[in-house]
DNA sequence: CCAAATAGGACTGCATTGGTTCTGTATAGT
DNA sequence: ACTATACAGAACCAATGCAGTCCTATTTGG
């Protein structure tokens, strides 16, 4: 229903938590405990975020995860992308041949533009922003200027 | 994966098609044929759009559907909302008690703002806009001005 | 009355998601 | 060297929601 997966929500909460103390090393167990979410689930998410190179890891006793970049250098779009794959509102927004309506479809390119706007909006919000109690309303200066 | 349902995509294509000849009456069979999508599926979508009062219908021989409002008065957000229900990126974005992380969650209010930005963006695009070959890029003037 | 067309459900197969479990590997401390 | 801790990666399963179909009214023009 045009919403992010619950796991993605968890992931952002995890990342924001870590963004509050960057450089610090968090174990999966510790994070799961703080968050109140089962440990295996948290572990899986952290692995995904690691593969996307948003986290760095240390194995062994006393190991754990830490942010790979500064909090302001990681965007919400990065986190969403790491868990859900590339952002594509419509089937046809990701490459050709995915949508059965392609031939003669009038909405494809316009959807792609909407898609791009969403991506930009998510890229504009960093973990550092999310860690603040409340960020300013995002202002969408929308297309009152349209094609002729 | 943060994408609209395929049926929603169909619905927008249908609406845009009708927006190109407003006032005209389209039967489900005719639209299904034009679109290359099975007739029952199209019929179901049209019923949903009708209930959301985006369409008007005429029964009986020679009946069909037509836009309930002018093309510029119907937004993409309306269509998405009609098919998928109210727009809510996160569980917690729609009312209390939906998200298990609620207590002490630092990202809730910020997600709600992102949510609102998306809604505004979709509301800003009308069927008339979508019917044009290509609308101007949506410009998101994002929150470089954040909370202190 | 009949045919065309919508109105409204109920129903089903399938894909995705949320969540678990298992095996393997690296590391710190004893 | 041994062991406990903690990550790495994959396979696995149950449940939810989606895409699509079907069936039975009801309305209306001819
Ligand atoms: S190509 Fe997918 S809806 Fe137009
Ligand atoms: S309340 Fe749902 S993620 Fe914070």
Tab-separated table of C-alpha atoms in Angstrom, chain B residues 4-5 15 25 28 32 35 45 48 54 56-57 65-66 72 74 79 92-93 97-98 108 122 125 140 143 145:
chain	number	residue	atom	x	y	z
B	4	UNK	CA	2.445	1.333	-5.642
B	5	UNK	CA	0.429	-1.776	-6.329
B	15	UNK	CA	-8.097	7.623	-15.265
B	25	UNK	CA	-18.825	7.554	-21.286
B	28	UNK	CA	-15.492	-1.411	-18.705
B	32	UNK	CA	-10.177	-3.228	-20.851
B	35	UNK	CA	-5.633	-1.257	-22.164
B	45	UNK	CA	-10.869	-1.083	-10.424
B	48	UNK	CA	-13.299	1.079	-6.484
B	54	UNK	CA	-13.861	9.882	-8.559
B	56	UNK	CA	-19.793	8.667	-12.110
B	57	UNK	CA	-21.578	5.692	-13.572
B	65	UNK	CA	-18.193	5.425	-16.476
B	66	UNK	CA	-17.055	9.003	-16.733
B	72	UNK	CA	-7.388	19.035	-13.236
B	74	UNK	CA	-8.443	14.921	-9.581
B	79	UNK	CA	-6.408	7.731	-7.341
B	92	UNK	CA	2.850	4.436	12.864
B	93	UNK	CA	1.932	7.055	10.308
B	97	UNK	CA	-1.033	1.659	18.363
B	98	UNK	CA	-0.017	0.349	14.998
B	108	UNK	CA	8.038	8.637	14.371
B	122	UNK	CA	1.145	13.364	-5.194
B	125	UNK	CA	-0.069	16.199	-9.827
B	140	UNK	CA	11.684	19.161	-3.888
B	143	UNK	CA	15.038	20.649	4.444
B	145	UNK	CA	16.895	24.416	6.840
